[in-house]
Structures are given as C-alpha cells and as structure tokens.
Amino acid sequence: MKRFPSNFLWGSATSAYQVEGGNQNADWWQWELDKGLENSGQACAHYQLYEQDFDLAKSLHHNAHRLSIEWSRIEPQEGEFSQEALNHYVKVILSLKSRNIEPIVTLHHFTNPMWLSKIGGWENKRSTAYFLRYCDFVVSALAKYVRYWITINEPTIYVSHAYIFGVWPPQVKSFLRAKAVYNNFSLAHIKAYQLIHKIYKDSGLLRPLVSVSQYVQAFLPCVKTLKNLLAVYIRNKWFNFGFLDKIARHNALDFIGINYYSRQLVEVKKWQVANLLMDTCRSNHDLVKKNSLGWDIYPEGLYNLLLKLKKYRLPVIITENGICTGDDNLRWEYIHAHLQNIHRAMEQGVNVSGYLYWSLIDNYEWDKGFSPRFGLIDIDYKAQGRTVRESARKFGQICETGVLEIFP
Ligand code: BGC
C-alpha cells in the first residue's frame, strides 16, 4: 500500500476548445472547415453543462480541476473584449470553488483567435503583446478566485506540430519559422508570469503559482548507436527540457507542470537535422500495450523523467496523463501504473504535489476528431449523455483516500 500526502491535488483536466463546443471564432474552427475534418461542433456542450460535469467530478472525489479559457471567446475581434464571456468563466470558476475543487487555469491551449491567425499568429512580433493584454483582462478578473495558472499548454508540441511537422494549422514546415514562434512563446510566458505576479501583488493577494504545461516524452534509443544516442540527447533538450530551462533561467516558474503520455523509440536513418529530430523505429520489437491511437504505454518513463526534474528544485504537478482506449480495464491499469511510478519518484525525493488525469470527459481530440476516448466519463455525443466509467470510480477511491494499493 502506498500513501500520498493529504494535501495532494487530485483531479482531471480539460481544454475549452475540446469540450465547450461552438468556438467559431477560433482558428481551429476555420481549419476544420477548410480541411473538411470532423467538426468540433457542439463538442461536449460543456459550455452549457459544466455544472453537471463538475457534480460528477465532485462525486469522484476530485479536489482539483484544470480547465482553459478560450481566448477567441474573450477577444473575438482584435481589441474587442467580451464582458459576457468573462462573466461566464467567472461563473465556471465559482462553480468549482463552491464544490471545493481547486481551479487550475490555462490561458492558451493550442487555439488562437481567428483574427490573430490572419495576421501571422505567433510569428507576428506583436503576438506577445496581444497575449499579455488578454492575460491582463482575464487574470485581473479571476485573481481573487484562482491560485494556479498555466500560461501556455505544451509550447513545444504546438511549435513542432504547427511549424515543423506541418500537421496542425497553419501547417508550416520551417525550422526558422518554428524558432520564431518558440521565442515568442517563451517571451510571452516570461512576461505573463511577471504580469500575473504583479496583478496579485498590487491587489494584496497571496502569491500565485504560475507555470506552463510541458509535454514530456520518454525518448529511448532503439539500438544504442551513436546516431540514436545523439538524437535522444537532442530530443530531450529540444522537446522535453529546453523550454523549461529557458524560462527557469528567467525565474519564471513557481512549479513544473508536465503532461506525460508515452515513449518514443528513436531509430535515426541519416545524419540530417530532420532525421535526428523526427525518425522513430518502425519495427515491432519491444512490444508494450498501446492506446487506441497506437501510442506505447510506458509508465516507467514518467518515473525517469520525474527524477530528471529534480534539478529545478520546484514542486511538480502532473497536469495531464491519460489514455484513449475502448478497454476501460486498460485505462485503470494505466492510471494505477502511472501513480505507482509517481509515488516511486516521490520516495526518491521528487516533490510531486498533484495528479490530473486527461481527461474528465471524452472530448474532441484535435485532428483525430471524436473517436479517441480519453474520458473518465463517457460522452454520448448525440444525446449529450454522461456515463461514469468504472476506472473513474476506482481512481475516485484513490482521490478520496490518498491510498494506492499495490495491485490494480
Ligand atoms: C493535449 C491535449 C490532448 C491530449 C491527448 C495533450 O497533448 O494537451 O489537448 O487532447 O494531449 O492527445
């Protein structure tokens, strides 16, 4: 039996675009239409049904919930701020607070207002200034209710998918342009960190806790050749730790937020930058179980990464960890195995202070549409029905007791 601290944050995460529905002013909405992709449409109608969803989270003993604010609702046109949208998010936060659920609020989770995309998105030198103006509007209103802020969700995933691999809007494949966006993101985070702290200080509020949600992956060489080992080193630096290192150097982190899902087996074919960054092993050796998108399940990777985070000397919150699967027993196994590895890392001195499962409810999985099922709660998209999965109840017991049995 393993015991977690009594003040541990237990809960789950969502993002606005993936659950709310009706986000017509976001760049993703337009991209879905342009590409003929499955439309996010009304998604989980969480914009209307959030009370019901939070009741379920409460019944599952969650004491924390991560959600995001949709920038394109707050600022549908450049410089036009919607008081109505802001009021909505105040109500959402208060509805969590009234259930004693700690809100952890993300300011940017992959989507941009359409107007920003039209003027070059995060490549535009003024993107940071626009982001700060939006942050100021939102944080000033929510500061008295919120302590935990995530400025940007997975900056390196956004940069690589949208500007290197070219699979997300605006579908660019250019290292140079990726670098510009990466730099604007890091500047945006550092400045937003300072701004958020200033807002709290000026209002006499308790210090906020601000971070990013950094996607980390276990990179393993398929065979230990020089090329593969070098690629693992580079990928750790660029994809896992580079962004954190940069913002940590500017003292712009109060905790480390990480999202962990899977591992990548590295097998590099050529001595070229693109190959060093992207090649993976295609053969089916070293078999492990997979989620429904084919990602390897590799819980010990989380343990190893957590140990590497010790160098920052900051508390760590797992801001996302989860599995899409049609097999709910596998979901439970996944959660259990990851919690075991988190506990093991805590025994080695890593200060983990929370775990948020991705996701509370099934939702819109970006370019993959609605078929991947990540939720603790099943969504019937036609009827907007909710059904709590068995894995959610088992996880709920851990949230309630803080006790993890040795076997799932
Ligand atoms: C993202 C989520 C996404 C999840 C599963 C994370 O990278 O933050 O938006 O749904 O992974 O792919």
Short mmCIF file of N, CA and C and ligand atoms in Angstrom, two decimals, residues 14-15 18 66 109-110 153-154 157 168 213 215 259-261 291 293 295 319-320 322-324 358-359 363-366 368 372 374, ligand 1:
data_model
loop_
_atom_site.label_atom_id
_atom_site.label_comp_id
_atom_site.label_asym_id
_atom_site.label_seq_id
_atom_site.Cartn_x
_atom_site.Cartn_y
_atom_site.Cartn_z
N THR A 14 -9.28 19.44 -18.70
CA THR A 14 -9.97 19.60 -19.99
C THR A 14 -9.37 20.83 -20.67
N SER A 15 -9.72 21.05 -21.93
CA SER A 15 -9.39 22.35 -22.52
C SER A 15 -10.65 22.87 -23.20
N GLN A 18 -11.80 21.75 -26.73
CA GLN A 18 -12.09 20.34 -26.87
C GLN A 18 -13.42 19.91 -26.24
N ARG A 66 -8.34 21.16 -13.89
CA ARG A 66 -7.67 22.07 -14.81
C ARG A 66 -8.58 22.33 -16.01
N HIS A 109 -4.42 27.13 -24.81
CA HIS A 109 -4.35 25.68 -25.04
C HIS A 109 -4.58 25.43 -26.54
N PHE A 110 -3.54 25.65 -27.32
CA PHE A 110 -3.45 25.38 -28.77
C PHE A 110 -4.24 26.31 -29.68
N ASN A 153 -0.13 25.88 -22.80
CA ASN A 153 -0.12 24.42 -22.82
C ASN A 153 0.83 23.91 -23.89
N GLU A 154 1.75 23.06 -23.51
CA GLU A 154 2.64 22.33 -24.43
C GLU A 154 3.21 23.19 -25.55
N ILE A 157 4.97 21.19 -28.30
CA ILE A 157 4.10 20.37 -29.16
C ILE A 157 3.43 21.28 -30.18
N TRP A 168 -0.63 20.63 -38.07
CA TRP A 168 -1.66 21.45 -37.43
C TRP A 168 -1.62 22.84 -38.08
N SER A 213 2.36 23.97 -19.04
CA SER A 213 2.21 22.51 -19.04
C SER A 213 3.14 22.01 -20.13
N TYR A 215 4.88 19.22 -22.33
CA TYR A 215 4.75 17.83 -22.77
C TYR A 215 6.12 17.18 -22.66
N ASN A 259 2.93 17.19 -18.80
CA ASN A 259 1.96 16.29 -19.40
C ASN A 259 2.74 15.08 -19.90
N TYR A 260 2.37 13.90 -19.44
CA TYR A 260 3.10 12.69 -19.87
C TYR A 260 2.12 11.63 -20.36
N TYR A 261 2.41 11.07 -21.52
CA TYR A 261 1.55 10.03 -22.09
C TYR A 261 2.29 8.76 -22.47
N ASN A 291 -2.29 2.52 -26.63
CA ASN A 291 -3.62 3.13 -26.58
C ASN A 291 -4.27 3.02 -27.96
N LEU A 293 -4.69 5.07 -30.21
CA LEU A 293 -4.01 5.80 -31.29
C LEU A 293 -2.65 5.17 -31.60
N TRP A 295 -0.13 4.69 -29.38
CA TRP A 295 0.99 5.17 -28.57
C TRP A 295 1.36 4.12 -27.53
N THR A 319 0.05 17.73 -14.95
CA THR A 319 -1.14 18.47 -15.39
C THR A 319 -1.93 17.69 -16.44
N GLU A 320 -1.34 16.63 -16.98
CA GLU A 320 -2.08 15.69 -17.85
C GLU A 320 -1.37 14.35 -17.84
N GLY A 322 -2.94 10.39 -19.40
CA GLY A 322 -4.18 9.68 -19.68
C GLY A 322 -4.06 8.77 -20.88
N ILE A 323 -5.14 8.05 -21.14
CA ILE A 323 -5.13 7.06 -22.21
C ILE A 323 -6.46 7.09 -22.96
N CYS A 324 -6.37 7.00 -24.31
CA CYS A 324 -7.60 6.80 -25.07
C CYS A 324 -7.69 5.31 -25.35
N TRP A 358 -6.03 13.14 -17.80
CA TRP A 358 -6.61 13.66 -19.04
C TRP A 358 -7.52 12.59 -19.62
N SER A 359 -8.78 12.75 -19.62
CA SER A 359 -9.50 13.97 -19.35
C SER A 359 -10.71 13.63 -18.48
N ASN A 363 -13.60 13.79 -25.34
CA ASN A 363 -13.70 15.10 -26.00
C ASN A 363 -13.10 15.10 -27.40
N TYR A 364 -13.03 16.28 -27.97
CA TYR A 364 -12.56 16.46 -29.34
C TYR A 364 -11.03 16.39 -29.38
N GLU A 365 -10.52 15.32 -29.98
CA GLU A 365 -9.07 15.11 -29.97
C GLU A 365 -8.43 15.72 -31.22
N TRP A 366 -8.56 17.02 -31.36
CA TRP A 366 -7.91 17.79 -32.43
C TRP A 366 -8.09 17.14 -33.80
N LYS A 368 -7.72 14.33 -34.79
CA LYS A 368 -8.20 12.94 -34.74
C LYS A 368 -9.72 12.88 -34.50
N PRO A 372 -11.11 9.03 -30.47
CA PRO A 372 -10.32 8.61 -29.29
C PRO A 372 -11.08 8.94 -27.99
N PHE A 374 -10.66 9.44 -24.25
CA PHE A 374 -9.73 9.65 -23.14
C PHE A 374 -10.46 9.80 -21.79
C1 BGC B 1 -3.01 17.96 -25.05
C2 BGC B 1 -4.50 17.68 -25.11
C3 BGC B 1 -4.73 16.39 -25.87
C4 BGC B 1 -4.03 15.26 -25.16
C5 BGC B 1 -4.19 13.90 -25.80
C6 BGC B 1 -2.17 16.75 -24.80
O1 BGC B 1 -1.04 16.77 -25.61
O2 BGC B 1 -2.76 19.00 -24.14
O3 BGC B 1 -5.13 18.76 -25.68
O4 BGC B 1 -6.07 16.10 -26.04
O5 BGC B 1 -2.65 15.53 -25.12
O6 BGC B 1 -3.59 13.88 -27.05
#
